[in-house]
């Protein structure tokens, strides 16, 4: 135990993460967003943010030297599937795999090139059982990954819950409410799809090396149905129009998606003078739905 009462050492029989990094010479690469978590007490708290892991399959993007991976296994995950782009991390992950027999599956590759639905094959048990995603994401691609997972047309998605680390500013954009500066496309897509909450805030000093900004973990609990029902693609077009000119009134900004913005706004029961930054997630989705039916018709 350290003076602060934080146990920095594992009780899984493996060396501390700092030692693993030294042993395999895992000098952090900025280009891969490598800011590692060495304190297993902290990674254990992150591992618990989606609730009890017993019997669950967990997907982790970017395990690096394996600190969070070890905590996921320690917290009872039946299987952990990791996707890591940096081949230098593979020996460190093999060390974890050897310790946890058949429970860790390492995929060496780029997470951006992997369809989430492909990972369903790792889930054992009932046909409709889903996996969790718990990750300290590489910041450079974190938003892109999140958007691609939420924009997929098959819903409910293959994950039942997620706990994802972002730069604090991005985390705040995900949970932002209408009328705030942070409210925009990311909030709309996230909150239309999932119940989102900030689960934990971390100072930059929690990471090695410390990034320039603080971080936060956001938890996502997907709704069984996204309501009002709409196509994620059309909602994306509507939000791009509305938030691209967020201080403009709807009747002006929506011209980008329809020749008759007033008709659309009236059908949605809104005021044409409303400004984009004040329109709720439900109202945006309702407009997307109306636009979609109009195009279909
Ligand atoms: N999970 C570790 C931890 O918490 O200490 C490392 C997290 S670090 C912020 C991000 C990890 O993502 C790094 O290990 C990096 O190599 C990996 N990574 C970066 N780009 C990736 C990509 N496109 N696909 C998969 N992994 C990637």
mmCIF file of C-alpha atoms and ligand atoms in Angstrom:
data_model
loop_
_atom_site.group_PDB
_atom_site.id
_atom_site.type_symbol
_atom_site.label_atom_id
_atom_site.label_comp_id
_atom_site.label_asym_id
_atom_site.label_seq_id
_atom_site.Cartn_x
_atom_site.Cartn_y
_atom_site.Cartn_z
ATOM 1 C CA UNK A 1 0.000 0.000 0.000
ATOM 2 C CA UNK A 2 1.163 3.541 -0.703
ATOM 3 C CA UNK A 3 0.660 6.394 1.760
ATOM 4 C CA UNK A 4 -2.578 7.336 0.015
ATOM 5 C CA UNK A 5 -3.887 3.841 0.656
ATOM 6 C CA UNK A 6 -3.915 3.097 -3.098
ATOM 7 C CA UNK A 7 -2.661 -0.401 -3.874
ATOM 8 C CA UNK A 8 -0.483 -0.078 -6.996
ATOM 9 C CA UNK A 9 0.269 -3.781 -7.189
ATOM 10 C CA UNK A 10 -1.694 -6.587 -8.709
ATOM 11 C CA UNK A 11 -2.972 -9.584 -6.840
ATOM 12 C CA UNK A 12 -3.208 -11.574 -10.071
ATOM 13 C CA UNK A 13 0.374 -12.799 -9.727
ATOM 14 C CA UNK A 14 1.600 -10.621 -12.608
ATOM 15 C CA UNK A 15 4.204 -7.871 -12.270
ATOM 16 C CA UNK A 16 3.023 -4.255 -11.785
ATOM 17 C CA UNK A 17 2.126 -2.543 -15.081
ATOM 18 C CA UNK A 18 5.075 -0.140 -14.807
ATOM 19 C CA UNK A 19 7.416 -3.107 -14.710
ATOM 20 C CA UNK A 20 5.666 -4.711 -17.705
ATOM 21 C CA UNK A 21 6.202 -1.464 -19.647
ATOM 22 C CA UNK A 22 9.895 -1.466 -18.756
ATOM 23 C CA UNK A 23 10.353 -5.159 -19.457
ATOM 24 C CA UNK A 24 8.890 -4.932 -22.971
ATOM 25 C CA UNK A 25 10.256 -1.420 -23.627
ATOM 26 C CA UNK A 26 6.814 0.043 -24.368
ATOM 27 C CA UNK A 27 7.851 3.650 -24.761
ATOM 28 C CA UNK A 28 4.577 5.534 -25.269
ATOM 29 C CA UNK A 29 3.885 6.628 -28.865
ATOM 30 C CA UNK A 30 1.979 9.870 -29.172
ATOM 31 C CA UNK A 31 0.789 8.949 -32.664
ATOM 32 C CA UNK A 32 -1.119 5.991 -31.160
ATOM 33 C CA UNK A 33 -2.616 8.018 -28.310
ATOM 34 C CA UNK A 34 -0.664 6.020 -25.749
ATOM 35 C CA UNK A 35 -1.348 7.354 -22.255
ATOM 36 C CA UNK A 36 -1.224 4.354 -19.977
ATOM 37 C CA UNK A 37 -2.962 3.665 -16.674
ATOM 38 C CA UNK A 38 -0.543 2.057 -14.243
ATOM 39 C CA UNK A 39 -2.637 2.095 -11.087
ATOM 40 C CA UNK A 40 -4.613 -1.130 -10.950
ATOM 41 C CA UNK A 41 -6.838 0.310 -8.260
ATOM 42 C CA UNK A 42 -8.016 2.884 -10.779
ATOM 43 C CA UNK A 43 -8.421 0.406 -13.634
ATOM 44 C CA UNK A 44 -10.477 -1.776 -11.313
ATOM 45 C CA UNK A 45 -12.858 1.122 -10.648
ATOM 46 C CA UNK A 46 -13.233 1.685 -14.393
ATOM 47 C CA UNK A 47 -13.834 -2.051 -14.893
ATOM 48 C CA UNK A 48 -16.772 -1.866 -12.471
ATOM 49 C CA UNK A 49 -18.539 1.058 -14.155
ATOM 50 C CA UNK A 50 -20.787 -1.217 -16.235
ATOM 51 C CA UNK A 51 -21.787 -3.253 -13.178
ATOM 52 C CA UNK A 52 -21.087 -6.883 -12.376
ATOM 53 C CA UNK A 53 -18.805 -8.488 -14.973
ATOM 54 C CA UNK A 54 -19.387 -12.074 -13.913
ATOM 55 C CA UNK A 55 -20.159 -14.217 -16.948
ATOM 56 C CA UNK A 56 -19.840 -11.262 -19.342
ATOM 57 C CA UNK A 57 -17.798 -10.940 -22.539
ATOM 58 C CA UNK A 58 -15.970 -7.621 -22.595
ATOM 59 C CA UNK A 59 -14.406 -5.955 -25.631
ATOM 60 C CA UNK A 60 -11.509 -3.604 -24.956
ATOM 61 C CA UNK A 61 -10.085 -1.376 -27.676
ATOM 62 C CA UNK A 62 -6.414 -0.503 -27.174
ATOM 63 C CA UNK A 63 -5.291 -2.642 -24.208
ATOM 64 C CA UNK A 64 -1.669 -1.409 -24.466
ATOM 65 C CA UNK A 65 0.370 -3.036 -21.673
ATOM 66 C CA UNK A 66 -2.807 -4.618 -20.253
ATOM 67 C CA UNK A 67 -3.590 -2.779 -16.999
ATOM 68 C CA UNK A 68 -7.326 -2.377 -17.634
ATOM 69 C CA UNK A 69 -7.418 -5.823 -19.297
ATOM 70 C CA UNK A 70 -6.149 -7.421 -16.107
ATOM 71 C CA UNK A 71 -8.770 -5.593 -14.061
ATOM 72 C CA UNK A 72 -11.584 -6.729 -16.378
ATOM 73 C CA UNK A 73 -10.494 -10.333 -15.873
ATOM 74 C CA UNK A 74 -9.956 -9.835 -12.163
ATOM 75 C CA UNK A 75 -13.479 -8.420 -11.839
ATOM 76 C CA UNK A 76 -14.921 -11.667 -13.194
ATOM 77 C CA UNK A 77 -15.348 -11.204 -16.964
ATOM 78 C CA UNK A 78 -15.752 -14.647 -18.545
ATOM 79 C CA UNK A 79 -14.001 -13.502 -21.728
ATOM 80 C CA UNK A 80 -12.108 -10.386 -22.703
ATOM 81 C CA UNK A 81 -11.497 -9.601 -26.376
ATOM 82 C CA UNK A 82 -8.862 -6.946 -26.993
ATOM 83 C CA UNK A 83 -8.014 -5.143 -30.232
ATOM 84 C CA UNK A 84 -4.546 -3.581 -30.263
ATOM 85 C CA UNK A 85 -2.821 -1.900 -33.175
ATOM 86 C CA UNK A 86 0.666 -1.665 -31.659
ATOM 87 C CA UNK A 87 2.407 -5.012 -32.139
ATOM 88 C CA UNK A 88 4.978 -4.068 -29.494
ATOM 89 C CA UNK A 89 2.234 -4.691 -26.886
ATOM 90 C CA UNK A 90 1.620 -8.295 -27.933
ATOM 91 C CA UNK A 91 4.215 -9.938 -25.598
ATOM 92 C CA UNK A 92 2.779 -8.017 -22.628
ATOM 93 C CA UNK A 93 -0.719 -9.183 -23.577
ATOM 94 C CA UNK A 94 0.542 -12.744 -23.997
ATOM 95 C CA UNK A 95 1.705 -12.588 -20.382
ATOM 96 C CA UNK A 96 -1.872 -11.774 -19.337
ATOM 97 C CA UNK A 97 -3.288 -14.448 -21.673
ATOM 98 C CA UNK A 98 -0.992 -17.093 -20.139
ATOM 99 C CA UNK A 99 -2.226 -16.137 -16.691
ATOM 100 C CA UNK A 100 -5.911 -16.336 -17.621
ATOM 101 C CA UNK A 101 -5.880 -19.448 -19.829
ATOM 102 C CA UNK A 102 -8.663 -19.319 -22.431
ATOM 103 C CA UNK A 103 -10.263 -16.111 -21.215
ATOM 104 C CA UNK A 104 -8.293 -13.513 -23.174
ATOM 105 C CA UNK A 105 -8.494 -13.226 -26.977
ATOM 106 C CA UNK A 106 -6.027 -10.834 -28.576
ATOM 107 C CA UNK A 107 -6.809 -9.355 -31.988
ATOM 108 C CA UNK A 108 -3.817 -7.616 -33.495
ATOM 109 C CA UNK A 109 -5.161 -4.896 -35.774
ATOM 110 C CA UNK A 110 -6.850 -1.562 -36.306
ATOM 111 C CA UNK A 111 -10.106 -1.087 -34.383
ATOM 112 C CA UNK A 112 -11.367 1.256 -37.110
ATOM 113 C CA UNK A 113 -11.282 -1.630 -39.576
ATOM 114 C CA UNK A 114 -13.356 -3.973 -37.404
ATOM 115 C CA UNK A 115 -17.152 -4.212 -37.549
ATOM 116 C CA UNK A 116 -18.562 -4.590 -34.043
ATOM 117 C CA UNK A 117 -20.953 -7.283 -35.262
ATOM 118 C CA UNK A 118 -17.896 -9.452 -36.111
ATOM 119 C CA UNK A 119 -17.080 -9.597 -32.404
ATOM 120 C CA UNK A 120 -20.389 -11.256 -31.541
ATOM 121 C CA UNK A 121 -18.806 -14.629 -32.308
ATOM 122 C CA UNK A 122 -16.793 -14.339 -29.087
ATOM 123 C CA UNK A 123 -19.904 -14.184 -26.929
ATOM 124 C CA UNK A 124 -20.764 -17.536 -25.428
ATOM 125 C CA UNK A 125 -24.126 -18.425 -23.995
ATOM 126 C CA UNK A 126 -27.550 -17.458 -25.294
ATOM 127 C CA UNK A 127 -27.925 -16.340 -28.916
ATOM 128 C CA UNK A 128 -29.045 -12.846 -27.999
ATOM 129 C CA UNK A 129 -26.390 -12.313 -25.316
ATOM 130 C CA UNK A 130 -24.370 -9.168 -25.983
ATOM 131 C CA UNK A 131 -20.901 -7.952 -25.051
ATOM 132 C CA UNK A 132 -19.784 -4.924 -23.064
ATOM 133 C CA UNK A 133 -17.206 -2.431 -24.303
ATOM 134 C CA UNK A 134 -14.908 -1.023 -21.634
ATOM 135 C CA UNK A 135 -11.919 0.950 -22.914
ATOM 136 C CA UNK A 136 -9.441 3.728 -22.362
ATOM 137 C CA UNK A 137 -9.725 4.803 -25.997
ATOM 138 C CA UNK A 138 -6.896 6.301 -28.053
ATOM 139 C CA UNK A 139 -7.997 9.956 -28.127
ATOM 140 C CA UNK A 140 -7.157 10.525 -31.789
ATOM 141 C CA UNK A 141 -9.867 8.103 -32.941
ATOM 142 C CA UNK A 142 -12.205 7.974 -29.915
ATOM 143 C CA UNK A 143 -14.994 10.087 -31.419
ATOM 144 C CA UNK A 144 -14.787 8.307 -34.774
ATOM 145 C CA UNK A 145 -15.109 4.922 -33.094
ATOM 146 C CA UNK A 146 -18.054 6.045 -30.968
ATOM 147 C CA UNK A 147 -19.918 7.562 -33.922
ATOM 148 C CA UNK A 148 -19.401 4.449 -36.043
ATOM 149 C CA UNK A 149 -20.715 2.221 -33.234
ATOM 150 C CA UNK A 150 -23.792 4.386 -32.693
ATOM 151 C CA UNK A 151 -24.542 5.034 -36.355
ATOM 152 C CA UNK A 152 -24.898 1.374 -37.210
ATOM 153 C CA UNK A 153 -28.346 0.645 -38.513
ATOM 154 C CA UNK A 154 -28.916 -2.622 -36.617
ATOM 155 C CA UNK A 155 -30.461 -1.682 -33.295
ATOM 156 C CA UNK A 156 -30.315 -2.760 -30.491
ATOM 157 C CA UNK A 157 -26.544 -2.914 -31.052
ATOM 158 C CA UNK A 158 -24.279 -5.887 -30.259
ATOM 159 C CA UNK A 159 -23.197 -4.233 -26.981
ATOM 160 C CA UNK A 160 -25.385 -4.080 -23.869
ATOM 161 C CA UNK A 161 -23.375 -1.370 -22.131
ATOM 162 C CA UNK A 162 -20.173 0.664 -22.578
ATOM 163 C CA UNK A 163 -17.736 2.563 -20.353
ATOM 164 C CA UNK A 164 -15.384 4.646 -22.499
ATOM 165 C CA UNK A 165 -12.629 7.075 -21.587
ATOM 166 C CA UNK A 166 -12.497 10.353 -23.538
ATOM 167 C CA UNK A 167 -10.828 13.717 -23.166
ATOM 168 C CA UNK A 168 -12.990 15.561 -20.645
ATOM 169 C CA UNK A 169 -14.167 18.093 -23.226
ATOM 170 C CA UNK A 170 -15.442 15.288 -25.491
ATOM 171 C CA UNK A 171 -17.130 13.565 -22.525
ATOM 172 C CA UNK A 172 -18.916 16.810 -21.741
ATOM 173 C CA UNK A 173 -20.100 17.131 -25.346
ATOM 174 C CA UNK A 174 -21.582 13.610 -25.154
ATOM 175 C CA UNK A 175 -23.701 14.350 -22.052
ATOM 176 C CA UNK A 176 -24.469 18.017 -22.889
ATOM 177 C CA UNK A 177 -28.028 19.365 -22.617
ATOM 178 C CA UNK A 178 -29.798 21.709 -25.090
ATOM 179 C CA UNK A 179 -29.012 25.384 -24.664
ATOM 180 C CA UNK A 180 -25.400 24.753 -23.619
ATOM 181 C CA UNK A 181 -22.295 25.444 -25.673
ATOM 182 C CA UNK A 182 -21.266 21.794 -25.623
ATOM 183 C CA UNK A 183 -24.617 20.585 -27.032
ATOM 184 C CA UNK A 184 -24.301 19.387 -30.612
ATOM 185 C CA UNK A 185 -24.162 16.413 -32.953
ATOM 186 C CA UNK A 186 -22.315 14.133 -30.535
ATOM 187 C CA UNK A 187 -24.860 14.770 -27.749
ATOM 188 C CA UNK A 188 -27.774 14.135 -30.099
ATOM 189 C CA UNK A 189 -26.488 10.857 -31.549
ATOM 190 C CA UNK A 190 -25.374 9.611 -28.120
ATOM 191 C CA UNK A 191 -28.504 10.589 -26.184
ATOM 192 C CA UNK A 192 -30.919 9.427 -28.867
ATOM 193 C CA UNK A 193 -29.226 6.005 -28.726
ATOM 194 C CA UNK A 194 -28.244 5.570 -25.086
ATOM 195 C CA UNK A 195 -28.664 6.735 -21.526
ATOM 196 C CA UNK A 196 -25.333 8.476 -20.975
ATOM 197 C CA UNK A 197 -23.607 9.573 -17.786
ATOM 198 C CA UNK A 198 -20.166 10.666 -16.701
ATOM 199 C CA UNK A 199 -19.025 7.749 -14.560
ATOM 200 C CA UNK A 200 -15.645 9.026 -13.456
ATOM 201 C CA UNK A 201 -13.371 12.049 -13.943
ATOM 202 C CA UNK A 202 -9.610 11.613 -14.059
ATOM 203 C CA UNK A 203 -6.874 14.226 -13.904
ATOM 204 C CA UNK A 204 -4.143 14.138 -16.559
ATOM 205 C CA UNK A 205 -1.721 13.024 -13.820
ATOM 206 C CA UNK A 206 -3.502 9.631 -13.607
ATOM 207 C CA UNK A 207 -1.816 8.629 -16.898
ATOM 208 C CA UNK A 208 1.748 7.809 -17.916
ATOM 209 C CA UNK A 209 2.791 9.924 -19.714
ATOM 210 C CA UNK A 210 0.187 12.532 -18.698
ATOM 211 C CA UNK A 211 -1.778 13.949 -21.645
ATOM 212 C CA UNK A 212 -2.306 17.725 -21.958
ATOM 213 C CA UNK A 213 -5.935 17.542 -20.845
ATOM 214 C CA UNK A 214 -8.055 15.863 -18.178
ATOM 215 C CA UNK A 215 -10.225 12.853 -18.979
ATOM 216 C CA UNK A 216 -13.565 11.325 -18.076
ATOM 217 C CA UNK A 217 -15.226 7.945 -18.493
ATOM 218 C CA UNK A 218 -18.720 8.028 -19.976
ATOM 219 C CA UNK A 219 -21.124 5.137 -19.458
ATOM 220 C CA UNK A 220 -23.593 4.282 -22.244
ATOM 221 C CA UNK A 221 -26.657 2.110 -21.738
ATOM 222 C CA UNK A 222 -28.318 1.612 -25.162
ATOM 223 C CA UNK A 223 -32.093 1.935 -25.407
ATOM 224 C CA UNK A 224 -33.818 -1.119 -26.839
ATOM 225 C CA UNK A 225 -35.456 1.209 -29.392
ATOM 226 C CA UNK A 226 -34.277 4.628 -30.477
ATOM 227 C CA UNK A 227 -37.270 6.934 -30.230
ATOM 228 C CA UNK A 228 -38.571 8.812 -32.051
ATOM 229 C CA UNK A 229 -37.635 6.203 -34.614
ATOM 230 C CA UNK A 230 -35.527 7.592 -37.473
ATOM 231 C CA UNK A 231 -32.604 6.629 -39.644
ATOM 232 C CA UNK A 232 -29.293 7.485 -37.965
ATOM 233 C CA UNK A 233 -28.080 8.672 -41.369
ATOM 234 C CA UNK A 234 -30.901 11.188 -41.842
ATOM 235 C CA UNK A 235 -30.649 12.330 -38.228
ATOM 236 C CA UNK A 236 -26.961 12.949 -38.971
ATOM 237 C CA UNK A 237 -27.918 15.170 -41.921
ATOM 238 C CA UNK A 238 -30.451 17.112 -39.859
ATOM 239 C CA UNK A 239 -28.041 17.676 -36.954
ATOM 240 C CA UNK A 240 -25.230 18.661 -39.347
ATOM 241 C CA UNK A 241 -27.534 21.324 -40.848
ATOM 242 C CA UNK A 242 -28.854 22.558 -37.507
ATOM 243 C CA UNK A 243 -25.544 22.661 -35.623
ATOM 244 C CA UNK A 244 -23.463 23.766 -38.590
ATOM 245 C CA UNK A 245 -25.281 27.089 -38.141
ATOM 246 C CA UNK A 246 -26.292 26.716 -34.509
ATOM 247 C CA UNK A 247 -27.168 30.359 -33.923
ATOM 248 C CA UNK A 248 -29.433 30.542 -36.965
ATOM 249 C CA UNK A 249 -33.159 29.955 -36.787
ATOM 250 C CA UNK A 250 -34.425 26.551 -37.873
ATOM 251 C CA UNK A 251 -36.257 27.918 -40.926
ATOM 252 C CA UNK A 252 -32.919 29.071 -42.253
ATOM 253 C CA UNK A 253 -30.555 26.247 -41.201
ATOM 254 C CA UNK A 254 -32.898 23.457 -42.335
ATOM 255 C CA UNK A 255 -32.813 24.761 -45.912
ATOM 256 C CA UNK A 256 -29.798 22.504 -46.325
ATOM 257 C CA UNK A 257 -31.949 19.385 -46.014
ATOM 258 C CA UNK A 258 -35.319 20.415 -47.432
ATOM 259 C CA UNK A 259 -36.833 22.917 -49.873
ATOM 260 C CA UNK A 260 -39.723 23.441 -47.481
ATOM 261 C CA UNK A 261 -38.230 23.953 -44.014
ATOM 262 C CA UNK A 262 -41.365 25.693 -42.682
ATOM 263 C CA UNK A 263 -43.529 22.688 -43.544
ATOM 264 C CA UNK A 264 -41.146 20.338 -41.749
ATOM 265 C CA UNK A 265 -40.900 22.577 -38.675
ATOM 266 C CA UNK A 266 -44.664 22.943 -38.454
ATOM 267 C CA UNK A 267 -45.227 19.198 -38.837
ATOM 268 C CA UNK A 268 -42.803 18.657 -35.956
ATOM 269 C CA UNK A 269 -44.759 21.169 -33.863
ATOM 270 C CA UNK A 270 -41.816 23.559 -33.459
ATOM 271 C CA UNK A 271 -41.333 27.286 -33.863
ATOM 272 C CA UNK A 272 -39.477 28.325 -37.051
ATOM 273 C CA UNK A 273 -37.656 30.904 -34.964
ATOM 274 C CA UNK A 274 -36.135 28.339 -32.637
ATOM 275 C CA UNK A 275 -32.332 28.246 -32.792
ATOM 276 C CA UNK A 276 -30.547 24.927 -33.338
ATOM 277 C CA UNK A 277 -28.780 24.886 -30.013
ATOM 278 C CA UNK A 278 -32.157 24.827 -28.203
ATOM 279 C CA UNK A 279 -33.800 21.975 -30.126
ATOM 280 C CA UNK A 280 -34.164 18.796 -28.053
ATOM 281 C CA UNK A 281 -32.884 15.382 -29.123
ATOM 282 C CA UNK A 282 -36.475 14.111 -29.483
ATOM 283 C CA UNK A 283 -37.473 17.054 -31.718
ATOM 284 C CA UNK A 284 -34.447 16.566 -33.958
ATOM 285 C CA UNK A 285 -35.221 12.857 -34.301
ATOM 286 C CA UNK A 286 -38.887 13.682 -35.038
ATOM 287 C CA UNK A 287 -37.814 15.998 -37.869
ATOM 288 C CA UNK A 288 -35.479 13.315 -39.230
ATOM 289 C CA UNK A 289 -38.365 10.843 -39.210
ATOM 290 C CA UNK A 290 -40.679 13.291 -41.011
ATOM 291 C CA UNK A 291 -38.026 13.999 -43.595
ATOM 292 C CA UNK A 292 -37.520 10.304 -44.122
ATOM 293 C CA UNK A 293 -41.236 9.592 -44.632
ATOM 294 C CA UNK A 294 -41.445 12.528 -47.024
ATOM 295 C CA UNK A 295 -38.539 11.134 -49.078
ATOM 296 C CA UNK A 296 -40.011 7.628 -48.971
ATOM 297 C CA UNK A 297 -43.406 8.910 -50.046
HETATM 298 N N1 LIG B 1 -5.712 0.379 -22.119
HETATM 299 C C1 LIG B 1 -4.386 0.908 -21.867
HETATM 300 C C2 LIG B 1 -4.391 1.655 -20.554
HETATM 301 O O1 LIG B 1 -5.496 2.048 -20.125
HETATM 302 O O2 LIG B 1 -3.322 1.858 -20.007
HETATM 303 C C3 LIG B 1 -3.886 1.792 -23.019
HETATM 304 C C4 LIG B 1 -4.796 2.925 -23.404
HETATM 305 S S1 LIG B 1 -4.053 4.076 -24.533
HETATM 306 C C5 LIG B 1 -4.977 5.526 -24.161
HETATM 307 C C6 LIG B 1 -4.759 3.664 -26.120
HETATM 308 C C7 LIG B 1 -4.324 2.314 -26.723
HETATM 309 O O3 LIG B 1 -4.960 2.188 -27.999
HETATM 310 C C8 LIG B 1 -2.839 2.168 -26.993
HETATM 311 O O4 LIG B 1 -2.401 0.921 -26.513
HETATM 312 C C9 LIG B 1 -2.705 2.229 -28.524
HETATM 313 O O5 LIG B 1 -1.627 1.491 -29.028
HETATM 314 C C10 LIG B 1 -4.036 1.635 -28.940
HETATM 315 N N2 LIG B 1 -4.491 2.064 -30.281
HETATM 316 C C11 LIG B 1 -4.254 3.247 -30.924
HETATM 317 N N3 LIG B 1 -4.861 3.261 -32.135
HETATM 318 C C12 LIG B 1 -5.509 2.067 -32.253
HETATM 319 C C13 LIG B 1 -6.314 1.477 -33.278
HETATM 320 N N4 LIG B 1 -6.591 2.135 -34.405
HETATM 321 N N5 LIG B 1 -6.803 0.233 -33.079
HETATM 322 C C14 LIG B 1 -6.539 -0.452 -31.915
HETATM 323 N N6 LIG B 1 -5.779 0.058 -30.929
HETATM 324 C C15 LIG B 1 -5.271 1.288 -31.084
#
